PDB file of C-alpha atoms in Angstrom:
ATOM      1  CA  UNK A 291      -6.915  54.332 161.026  1.00 41.00           C
ATOM      2  CA  UNK A 292     -10.547  53.537 161.808  1.00 44.00           C
ATOM      3  CA  UNK A 293     -10.706  50.889 159.106  1.00 54.00           C
ATOM      4  CA  UNK A 294      -7.611  49.131 160.487  1.00 80.00           C
ATOM      5  CA  UNK A 295      -8.986  49.292 164.042  1.00 90.00           C
ATOM      6  CA  UNK A 296     -12.277  47.792 162.861  1.00 91.00           C
ATOM      7  CA  UNK A 297     -10.352  45.132 160.939  1.00 92.00           C
ATOM      8  CA  UNK A 298      -8.280  44.389 164.052  1.00 93.00           C
ATOM      9  CA  UNK A 299     -11.446  43.973 166.145  1.00 94.00           C
ATOM     10  CA  UNK A 300     -13.018  41.769 163.486  1.00 93.00           C
ATOM     11  CA  UNK A 301      -9.907  39.610 163.146  1.00 94.00           C
ATOM     12  CA  UNK A 302      -9.724  39.207 166.901  1.00 93.00           C
ATOM     13  CA  UNK A 303     -13.368  38.097 166.902  1.00 95.00           C
ATOM     14  CA  UNK A 304     -12.332  35.042 164.909  1.00 94.00           C
ATOM     15  CA  UNK A 305     -10.150  33.851 167.808  1.00 93.00           C
ATOM     16  CA  UNK A 306     -13.004  32.728 170.065  1.00 95.00           C
ATOM     17  CA  UNK A 307     -16.757  32.266 170.186  1.00 96.00           C
ATOM     18  CA  UNK A 308     -17.000  34.733 173.097  1.00 96.00           C
ATOM     19  CA  UNK A 309     -15.179  37.460 171.158  1.00 97.00           C
ATOM     20  CA  UNK A 310     -17.404  36.758 168.135  1.00 97.00           C
ATOM     21  CA  UNK A 311     -20.469  37.305 170.334  1.00 96.00           C
ATOM     22  CA  UNK A 312     -19.023  40.607 171.620  1.00 97.00           C
ATOM     23  CA  UNK A 313     -18.151  41.855 168.145  1.00 97.00           C
ATOM     24  CA  UNK A 314     -21.549  40.884 166.709  1.00 97.00           C
ATOM     25  CA  UNK A 315     -23.410  42.524 169.607  1.00 97.00           C
ATOM     26  CA  UNK A 316     -21.434  45.770 169.297  1.00 97.00           C
ATOM     27  CA  UNK A 317     -22.029  45.903 165.534  1.00 96.00           C
ATOM     28  CA  UNK A 318     -25.720  45.065 166.039  1.00 97.00           C
ATOM     29  CA  UNK A 319     -26.052  48.047 168.406  1.00 97.00           C
ATOM     30  CA  UNK A 320     -24.064  50.457 166.225  1.00 96.00           C
ATOM     31  CA  UNK A 321     -26.953  52.933 165.950  1.00 96.00           C
ATOM     32  CA  UNK A 322     -27.413  52.978 169.745  1.00 96.00           C
ATOM     33  CA  UNK A 323     -23.677  53.602 170.222  1.00 97.00           C
ATOM     34  CA  UNK A 324     -23.683  56.430 167.669  1.00 96.00           C
ATOM     35  CA  UNK A 325     -26.736  58.036 169.297  1.00 95.00           C
ATOM     36  CA  UNK A 326     -25.093  57.841 172.737  1.00 95.00           C
ATOM     37  CA  UNK A 327     -21.852  59.346 171.420  1.00 95.00           C
ATOM     38  CA  UNK A 328     -23.780  62.136 169.717  1.00 93.00           C
ATOM     39  CA  UNK A 329     -25.739  62.806 172.946  1.00 93.00           C
ATOM     40  CA  UNK A 330     -22.626  62.991 175.123  1.00 93.00           C
ATOM     41  CA  UNK A 331     -23.276  59.693 176.910  1.00 94.00           C
ATOM     42  CA  UNK A 332     -20.568  57.068 177.424  1.00 96.00           C
ATOM     43  CA  UNK A 333     -21.536  54.676 174.592  1.00 97.00           C
ATOM     44  CA  UNK A 334     -20.436  51.422 176.220  1.00 97.00           C
ATOM     45  CA  UNK A 335     -22.947  52.073 179.011  1.00 96.00           C
ATOM     46  CA  UNK A 336     -25.881  51.682 176.606  1.00 96.00           C
ATOM     47  CA  UNK A 337     -24.928  48.097 175.777  1.00 97.00           C
ATOM     48  CA  UNK A 338     -23.396  46.880 179.052  1.00 95.00           C
ATOM     49  CA  UNK A 339     -26.666  45.400 180.329  1.00 95.00           C
ATOM     50  CA  UNK A 340     -27.171  43.481 177.109  1.00 96.00           C
ATOM     51  CA  UNK A 341     -23.558  42.277 177.202  1.00 96.00           C
ATOM     52  CA  UNK A 342     -24.107  41.002 180.761  1.00 96.00           C
ATOM     53  CA  UNK A 343     -27.272  39.165 179.641  1.00 96.00           C
ATOM     54  CA  UNK A 344     -25.483  37.461 176.756  1.00 95.00           C
ATOM     55  CA  UNK A 345     -22.093  36.771 178.360  1.00 96.00           C
ATOM     56  CA  UNK A 346     -22.818  36.545 182.078  1.00 95.00           C
ATOM     57  CA  UNK A 347     -19.747  36.064 184.267  1.00 95.00           C
ATOM     58  CA  UNK A 348     -17.441  35.898 181.236  1.00 95.00           C
ATOM     59  CA  UNK A 349     -17.462  39.709 181.399  1.00 94.00           C
ATOM     60  CA  UNK A 350     -15.620  39.550 184.711  1.00 95.00           C
ATOM     61  CA  UNK A 351     -12.491  38.923 182.628  1.00 96.00           C
ATOM     62  CA  UNK A 352     -10.652  42.282 182.286  1.00 95.00           C
ATOM     63  CA  UNK A 353      -9.173  41.271 178.910  1.00 96.00           C
ATOM     64  CA  UNK A 354     -12.647  40.647 177.516  1.00 96.00           C
ATOM     65  CA  UNK A 355     -13.866  44.021 178.820  1.00 96.00           C
ATOM     66  CA  UNK A 356     -10.893  45.660 177.078  1.00 96.00           C
ATOM     67  CA  UNK A 357     -11.905  43.888 173.888  1.00 97.00           C
ATOM     68  CA  UNK A 358     -15.441  45.292 174.261  1.00 97.00           C
ATOM     69  CA  UNK A 359     -13.875  48.758 174.492  1.00 96.00           C
ATOM     70  CA  UNK A 360     -11.788  48.103 171.376  1.00 96.00           C
ATOM     71  CA  UNK A 361     -14.905  47.062 169.450  1.00 96.00           C
ATOM     72  CA  UNK A 362     -16.871  50.122 170.591  1.00 97.00           C
ATOM     73  CA  UNK A 363     -14.034  52.490 169.643  1.00 96.00           C
ATOM     74  CA  UNK A 364     -13.578  50.749 166.284  1.00 95.00           C
ATOM     75  CA  UNK A 365     -17.271  50.967 165.386  1.00 95.00           C
ATOM     76  CA  UNK A 366     -17.533  54.611 166.452  1.00 96.00           C
ATOM     77  CA  UNK A 367     -14.341  55.638 164.653  1.00 93.00           C
ATOM     78  CA  UNK A 368     -15.725  53.968 161.547  1.00 91.00           C
ATOM     79  CA  UNK A 369     -18.843  56.146 162.008  1.00 92.00           C
ATOM     80  CA  UNK A 370     -16.710  59.319 162.145  1.00 91.00           C
ATOM     81  CA  UNK A 371     -16.245  59.751 165.895  1.00 93.00           C
ATOM     82  CA  UNK A 372     -13.080  60.032 167.943  1.00 93.00           C
ATOM     83  CA  UNK A 373     -12.381  59.742 171.660  1.00 94.00           C
ATOM     84  CA  UNK A 374     -12.442  63.146 173.336  1.00 93.00           C
ATOM     85  CA  UNK A 375     -12.395  62.108 177.005  1.00 93.00           C
ATOM     86  CA  UNK A 376     -11.021  58.705 177.986  1.00 92.00           C
ATOM     87  CA  UNK A 377     -11.541  57.117 181.421  1.00 91.00           C
ATOM     88  CA  UNK A 378     -14.838  58.800 182.301  1.00 93.00           C
ATOM     89  CA  UNK A 379     -16.441  57.206 185.355  1.00 93.00           C
ATOM     90  CA  UNK A 380     -19.718  55.371 184.769  1.00 92.00           C
ATOM     91  CA  UNK A 381     -21.688  55.189 188.023  1.00 90.00           C
ATOM     92  CA  UNK A 382     -23.928  52.170 188.666  1.00 90.00           C
ATOM     93  CA  UNK A 383     -23.034  50.347 185.442  1.00 92.00           C
ATOM     94  CA  UNK A 384     -23.461  46.540 185.604  1.00 90.00           C
ATOM     95  CA  UNK A 385     -20.134  45.894 183.825  1.00 94.00           C
ATOM     96  CA  UNK A 386     -17.905  48.929 183.370  1.00 95.00           C
ATOM     97  CA  UNK A 387     -16.511  51.415 185.870  1.00 93.00           C
ATOM     98  CA  UNK A 388     -15.072  53.704 183.202  1.00 95.00           C
ATOM     99  CA  UNK A 389     -15.595  54.431 179.528  1.00 94.00           C
ATOM    100  CA  UNK A 390     -14.900  57.152 176.992  1.00 95.00           C
ATOM    101  CA  UNK A 391     -16.779  60.105 175.551  1.00 95.00           C
ATOM    102  CA  UNK A 392     -16.707  60.690 171.810  1.00 95.00           C
ATOM    103  CA  UNK A 393     -17.345  63.512 169.360  1.00 93.00           C
ATOM    104  CA  UNK A 394     -17.522  63.768 165.596  1.00 88.00           C
ATOM    105  CA  UNK A 395     -14.153  64.104 163.945  1.00 70.00           C
ATOM    106  CA  UNK A 396     -13.608  67.320 162.049  1.00 58.00           C
ATOM    107  CA  UNK A 397     -13.539  67.262 158.286  1.00 50.00           C
ATOM    108  CA  UNK A 398     -10.346  67.344 156.230  1.00 54.00           C
ATOM    109  CA  UNK A 399      -8.261  70.441 156.739  1.00 53.00           C
ATOM    110  CA  UNK A 400      -8.910  70.495 160.489  1.00 54.00           C
ATOM    111  CA  UNK A 401     -12.048  72.641 160.296  1.00 57.00           C
ATOM    112  CA  UNK A 402     -15.204  71.317 161.939  1.00 59.00           C
ATOM    113  CA  UNK A 403     -18.171  70.658 159.690  1.00 61.00           C
ATOM    114  CA  UNK A 404     -20.414  73.749 159.599  1.00 62.00           C
ATOM    115  CA  UNK A 405     -23.794  73.578 161.318  1.00 71.00           C
ATOM    116  CA  UNK A 406     -27.056  74.163 159.473  1.00 72.00           C
ATOM    117  CA  UNK A 407     -27.258  77.671 160.944  1.00 75.00           C
ATOM    118  CA  UNK A 408     -23.693  78.450 159.832  1.00 74.00           C
ATOM    119  CA  UNK A 409     -24.473  77.280 156.296  1.00 72.00           C
ATOM    120  CA  UNK A 410     -27.662  79.365 156.292  1.00 74.00           C
ATOM    121  CA  UNK A 411     -25.841  82.512 157.454  1.00 73.00           C
ATOM    122  CA  UNK A 412     -23.078  81.943 154.892  1.00 74.00           C
ATOM    123  CA  UNK A 413     -25.720  81.929 152.140  1.00 77.00           C
ATOM    124  CA  UNK A 414     -27.086  85.375 153.075  1.00 73.00           C
ATOM    125  CA  UNK A 415     -26.143  88.539 151.209  1.00 82.00           C
ATOM    126  CA  UNK A 416     -24.707  91.518 153.109  1.00 82.00           C
ATOM    127  CA  UNK A 417     -28.125  93.219 153.097  1.00 85.00           C
ATOM    128  CA  UNK A 418     -29.808  90.078 154.416  1.00 84.00           C
ATOM    129  CA  UNK A 419     -27.140  89.745 157.120  1.00 80.00           C
ATOM    130  CA  UNK A 420     -27.811  93.313 158.298  1.00 87.00           C
ATOM    131  CA  UNK A 421     -31.544  92.623 158.411  1.00 91.00           C
ATOM    132  CA  UNK A 422     -30.936  89.365 160.312  1.00 88.00           C
ATOM    133  CA  UNK A 423     -28.707  91.244 162.766  1.00 89.00           C
ATOM    134  CA  UNK A 424     -31.500  93.745 163.437  1.00 91.00           C
ATOM    135  CA  UNK A 425     -34.033  90.938 163.931  1.00 88.00           C
ATOM    136  CA  UNK A 426     -31.743  88.994 166.253  1.00 85.00           C
ATOM    137  CA  UNK A 427     -30.936  92.089 168.282  1.00 85.00           C
ATOM    138  CA  UNK A 428     -34.637  92.900 168.631  1.00 85.00           C
ATOM    139  CA  UNK A 429     -35.404  89.326 169.722  1.00 83.00           C
ATOM    140  CA  UNK A 430     -32.583  89.277 172.270  1.00 82.00           C
ATOM    141  CA  UNK A 431     -33.621  92.577 173.837  1.00 82.00           C
ATOM    142  CA  UNK A 432     -37.301  91.719 174.314  1.00 75.00           C
ATOM    143  CA  UNK A 433     -38.310  91.702 177.950  1.00 56.00           C
ATOM    144  CA  UNK A 434     -39.168  88.210 179.291  1.00 59.00           C
ATOM    145  CA  UNK A 435     -42.848  89.187 179.532  1.00 55.00           C
ATOM    146  CA  UNK A 436     -42.997  90.088 175.817  1.00 56.00           C
ATOM    147  CA  UNK A 437     -41.044  87.090 174.462  1.00 54.00           C
ATOM    148  CA  UNK A 438     -43.083  84.689 172.366  1.00 59.00           C
ATOM    149  CA  UNK A 439     -43.740  81.262 173.883  1.00 59.00           C
ATOM    150  CA  UNK A 440     -41.372  78.463 172.800  1.00 57.00           C
ATOM    151  CA  UNK A 441     -43.109  75.618 171.009  1.00 59.00           C
ATOM    152  CA  UNK A 442     -41.772  72.129 171.646  1.00 51.00           C
TER     153      UNK A 442
END
């Protein structure tokens, strides 16, 4: 589906110079959109200022703002994200009042991709797991005064 949505956005960009500018700007800022989605920020908010600079009052057109949303969703779906919370309010944004939050889509079979820690634990033998359990328990039960300092 993401490929067809991206194709739809790209085809629509051919219909006007303004839409071409929107599509090109969204694609140009793909990495910023992905980083925002990964960080739990409404992605369209990271490019709204730039859109306003490039398009000015043209962005007052609700249909054009919807097209911006389509492009953002298409690019993020192509990068493996899906909408998890639509219509999230964006306070003090120069263009948009609402946007969507995204998260990574799960892998085939419906299971989420394992984290690095999960993969590490899965690689341990039963003896190593028992030792890790003892170490974790000891670390969790240390009094706050005896806990090692966190390094940033």
